[in-house]
Amino acid sequence: MDCILGVGGRDNETITKVFELTEEQKKDLKNWSAELKIRNDIFKERAEYLMKQNEDSSPEVLIEVSKKYQSFIDSMAKNVHMMDKRLLESFTQTQYDRYLKLCNQMTLRPIYVNRSVDEN
């Protein structure tokens, strides 16, 4: 499993404390969380509409509906991964090392970020 931070979820305050985010990173985290909510709300609405439109459908139709529904869920997960990666790219080497250490302790697969260019 991927080692996600969960940007936009209930853990923003924890992310801020654990990784000792700078003011700029806190601002980015807030903005990216808002963007994630907007992106994922669209998929939630589509999923709800899909289910409502097919409440009384046949099993064959429901199988197709479930594939579309799953594609919405997958897209939402990709959005979370994208926002986490954005935050990880803003991390200093010390913050990223802390992330790697936590992921390793939980035996989760870290999200790779190219650290060859230090923008900080």
PDB file of C-alpha atoms in Angstrom:
ATOM      1  CA  MET A   1       0.000   0.000   0.000  1.00  0.00           C
ATOM      2  CA  ASP A   2       1.055   3.557  -0.663  1.00  0.00           C
ATOM      3  CA  CYS A   3       2.088   5.725   2.240  1.00  0.00           C
ATOM      4  CA  ILE A   4      -0.330   8.597   1.793  1.00  0.00           C
ATOM      5  CA  LEU A   5      -0.323  11.758   3.854  1.00  0.00           C
ATOM      6  CA  GLY A   6      -4.014  12.406   3.352  1.00  0.00           C
ATOM      7  CA  VAL A   7      -3.883  16.038   2.255  1.00  0.00           C
ATOM      8  CA  GLY A   8      -7.391  17.438   2.467  1.00  0.00           C
ATOM      9  CA  GLY A   9      -8.534  14.924   5.033  1.00  0.00           C
ATOM     10  CA  ARG A  10      -8.868  15.071   8.779  1.00  0.00           C
ATOM     11  CA  ASP A  11      -5.096  14.937   9.251  1.00  0.00           C
ATOM     12  CA  ASN A  12      -3.978  18.345   8.010  1.00  0.00           C
ATOM     13  CA  GLU A  13      -3.208  19.510  11.542  1.00  0.00           C
ATOM     14  CA  THR A  14      -1.252  16.328  12.213  1.00  0.00           C
ATOM     15  CA  ILE A  15       0.660  16.751   8.942  1.00  0.00           C
ATOM     16  CA  THR A  16       1.489  20.312   9.971  1.00  0.00           C
ATOM     17  CA  LYS A  17       2.808  19.246  13.376  1.00  0.00           C
ATOM     18  CA  VAL A  18       4.638  16.052  12.420  1.00  0.00           C
ATOM     19  CA  PHE A  19       6.493  17.615   9.503  1.00  0.00           C
ATOM     20  CA  GLU A  20       6.852  21.053  11.106  1.00  0.00           C
ATOM     21  CA  LEU A  21       5.531  22.817   8.019  1.00  0.00           C
ATOM     22  CA  THR A  22       6.631  26.339   7.208  1.00  0.00           C
ATOM     23  CA  GLU A  23       4.071  29.105   6.821  1.00  0.00           C
ATOM     24  CA  GLU A  24       4.309  28.778   3.035  1.00  0.00           C
ATOM     25  CA  GLN A  25       3.755  25.012   3.240  1.00  0.00           C
ATOM     26  CA  LYS A  26       0.775  25.532   5.549  1.00  0.00           C
ATOM     27  CA  LYS A  27      -0.727  27.958   3.031  1.00  0.00           C
ATOM     28  CA  ASP A  28      -0.123  25.484   0.206  1.00  0.00           C
ATOM     29  CA  LEU A  29      -1.636  22.656   2.264  1.00  0.00           C
ATOM     30  CA  LYS A  30      -4.769  24.708   2.860  1.00  0.00           C
ATOM     31  CA  ASN A  31      -5.076  25.621  -0.829  1.00  0.00           C
ATOM     32  CA  TRP A  32      -4.437  22.090  -2.064  1.00  0.00           C
ATOM     33  CA  SER A  33      -6.951  20.732   0.430  1.00  0.00           C
ATOM     34  CA  ALA A  34      -9.573  23.109  -0.926  1.00  0.00           C
ATOM     35  CA  GLU A  35      -8.699  22.136  -4.495  1.00  0.00           C
ATOM     36  CA  LEU A  36      -8.946  18.452  -3.617  1.00  0.00           C
ATOM     37  CA  LYS A  37     -12.377  18.964  -2.087  1.00  0.00           C
ATOM     38  CA  ILE A  38     -13.635  20.666  -5.244  1.00  0.00           C
ATOM     39  CA  ARG A  39     -12.155  17.973  -7.490  1.00  0.00           C
ATOM     40  CA  ASN A  40     -13.525  15.104  -5.440  1.00  0.00           C
ATOM     41  CA  ASP A  41     -16.932  16.679  -4.837  1.00  0.00           C
ATOM     42  CA  ILE A  42     -17.464  16.503  -8.594  1.00  0.00           C
ATOM     43  CA  PHE A  43     -16.803  12.757  -8.569  1.00  0.00           C
ATOM     44  CA  LYS A  44     -18.992  12.270  -5.482  1.00  0.00           C
ATOM     45  CA  GLU A  45     -21.873  14.047  -7.207  1.00  0.00           C
ATOM     46  CA  ARG A  46     -21.390  11.965 -10.351  1.00  0.00           C
ATOM     47  CA  ALA A  47     -21.348   8.770  -8.298  1.00  0.00           C
ATOM     48  CA  GLU A  48     -24.492   9.743  -6.385  1.00  0.00           C
ATOM     49  CA  TYR A  49     -26.281  10.652  -9.613  1.00  0.00           C
ATOM     50  CA  LEU A  50     -25.203   7.387 -11.210  1.00  0.00           C
ATOM     51  CA  MET A  51     -26.561   5.373  -8.298  1.00  0.00           C
ATOM     52  CA  LYS A  52     -29.814   7.326  -8.161  1.00  0.00           C
ATOM     53  CA  GLN A  53     -30.400   6.888 -11.906  1.00  0.00           C
ATOM     54  CA  ASN A  54     -29.921   3.143 -11.646  1.00  0.00           C
ATOM     55  CA  GLU A  55     -31.701   2.230  -8.405  1.00  0.00           C
ATOM     56  CA  ASP A  56     -34.087  -0.179 -10.107  1.00  0.00           C
ATOM     57  CA  SER A  57     -31.785  -1.455 -12.827  1.00  0.00           C
ATOM     58  CA  SER A  58     -31.260  -5.055 -13.788  1.00  0.00           C
ATOM     59  CA  PRO A  59     -28.224  -6.960 -12.481  1.00  0.00           C
ATOM     60  CA  GLU A  60     -26.575  -6.681 -15.897  1.00  0.00           C
ATOM     61  CA  VAL A  61     -26.915  -2.903 -15.889  1.00  0.00           C
ATOM     62  CA  LEU A  62     -25.745  -2.730 -12.281  1.00  0.00           C
ATOM     63  CA  ILE A  63     -22.513  -4.506 -13.229  1.00  0.00           C
ATOM     64  CA  GLU A  64     -21.786  -1.776 -15.770  1.00  0.00           C
ATOM     65  CA  VAL A  65     -22.811   0.900 -13.278  1.00  0.00           C
ATOM     66  CA  SER A  66     -20.413  -0.560 -10.716  1.00  0.00           C
ATOM     67  CA  LYS A  67     -17.541  -0.215 -13.202  1.00  0.00           C
ATOM     68  CA  LYS A  68     -18.345   3.463 -13.741  1.00  0.00           C
ATOM     69  CA  TYR A  69     -18.732   3.966  -9.992  1.00  0.00           C
ATOM     70  CA  GLN A  70     -15.348   2.358  -9.389  1.00  0.00           C
ATOM     71  CA  SER A  71     -13.774   4.676 -11.964  1.00  0.00           C
ATOM     72  CA  PHE A  72     -15.034   7.649  -9.923  1.00  0.00           C
ATOM     73  CA  ILE A  73     -13.551   6.183  -6.736  1.00  0.00           C
ATOM     74  CA  ASP A  74     -10.248   5.532  -8.534  1.00  0.00           C
ATOM     75  CA  SER A  75     -10.162   9.119  -9.793  1.00  0.00           C
ATOM     76  CA  MET A  76     -10.711  10.420  -6.279  1.00  0.00           C
ATOM     77  CA  ALA A  77      -7.815   8.286  -5.013  1.00  0.00           C
ATOM     78  CA  LYS A  78      -5.596   9.613  -7.817  1.00  0.00           C
ATOM     79  CA  ASN A  79      -6.477  13.153  -6.745  1.00  0.00           C
ATOM     80  CA  VAL A  80      -5.414  12.404  -3.165  1.00  0.00           C
ATOM     81  CA  HIS A  81      -2.133  10.938  -4.422  1.00  0.00           C
ATOM     82  CA  MET A  82      -1.544  14.012  -6.620  1.00  0.00           C
ATOM     83  CA  MET A  83      -2.079  16.439  -3.730  1.00  0.00           C
ATOM     84  CA  ASP A  84       0.137  14.391  -1.415  1.00  0.00           C
ATOM     85  CA  LYS A  85       2.861  14.414  -4.047  1.00  0.00           C
ATOM     86  CA  ARG A  86       2.574  18.198  -4.372  1.00  0.00           C
ATOM     87  CA  LEU A  87       3.127  18.586  -0.659  1.00  0.00           C
ATOM     88  CA  LEU A  88       5.983  16.087  -0.631  1.00  0.00           C
ATOM     89  CA  GLU A  89       7.673  18.022  -3.443  1.00  0.00           C
ATOM     90  CA  SER A  90       7.616  21.107  -1.224  1.00  0.00           C
ATOM     91  CA  PHE A  91       9.310  19.255   1.650  1.00  0.00           C
ATOM     92  CA  THR A  92      12.850  19.969   2.683  1.00  0.00           C
ATOM     93  CA  GLN A  93      15.178  16.990   2.686  1.00  0.00           C
ATOM     94  CA  THR A  94      14.742  16.691   6.467  1.00  0.00           C
ATOM     95  CA  GLN A  95      10.943  16.637   6.157  1.00  0.00           C
ATOM     96  CA  TYR A  96      11.082  14.094   3.339  1.00  0.00           C
ATOM     97  CA  ASP A  97      13.484  11.895   5.315  1.00  0.00           C
ATOM     98  CA  ARG A  98      11.020  11.956   8.223  1.00  0.00           C
ATOM     99  CA  TYR A  99       8.243  10.912   5.818  1.00  0.00           C
ATOM    100  CA  LEU A 100      10.371   8.029   4.500  1.00  0.00           C
ATOM    101  CA  LYS A 101      11.174   6.890   8.034  1.00  0.00           C
ATOM    102  CA  LEU A 102       7.489   6.899   9.038  1.00  0.00           C
ATOM    103  CA  CYS A 103       6.506   4.979   5.902  1.00  0.00           C
ATOM    104  CA  ASN A 104       9.194   2.387   6.545  1.00  0.00           C
ATOM    105  CA  GLN A 105       8.041   1.965  10.154  1.00  0.00           C
ATOM    106  CA  MET A 106       4.516   1.264   8.907  1.00  0.00           C
ATOM    107  CA  THR A 107       5.820  -0.926   6.063  1.00  0.00           C
ATOM    108  CA  LEU A 108       4.063   1.247   3.478  1.00  0.00           C
ATOM    109  CA  ARG A 109       5.390   2.218   0.051  1.00  0.00           C
ATOM    110  CA  PRO A 110       6.473   5.885   0.025  1.00  0.00           C
ATOM    111  CA  ILE A 111       5.453   8.211  -2.768  1.00  0.00           C
ATOM    112  CA  TYR A 112       8.612   8.886  -4.740  1.00  0.00           C
ATOM    113  CA  VAL A 113       9.619  12.501  -5.214  1.00  0.00           C
ATOM    114  CA  ASN A 114      12.607  13.485  -7.309  1.00  0.00           C
ATOM    115  CA  ARG A 115      14.947  15.147  -4.822  1.00  0.00           C
ATOM    116  CA  SER A 116      17.791  15.766  -7.287  1.00  0.00           C
ATOM    117  CA  VAL A 117      16.895  19.451  -7.621  1.00  0.00           C
ATOM    118  CA  ASP A 118      16.625  21.300  -4.329  1.00  0.00           C
ATOM    119  CA  GLU A 119      14.285  24.242  -4.826  1.00  0.00           C
ATOM    120  CA  ASN A 120      14.518  25.350  -1.191  1.00  0.00           C
TER     121      ASN A 120
END
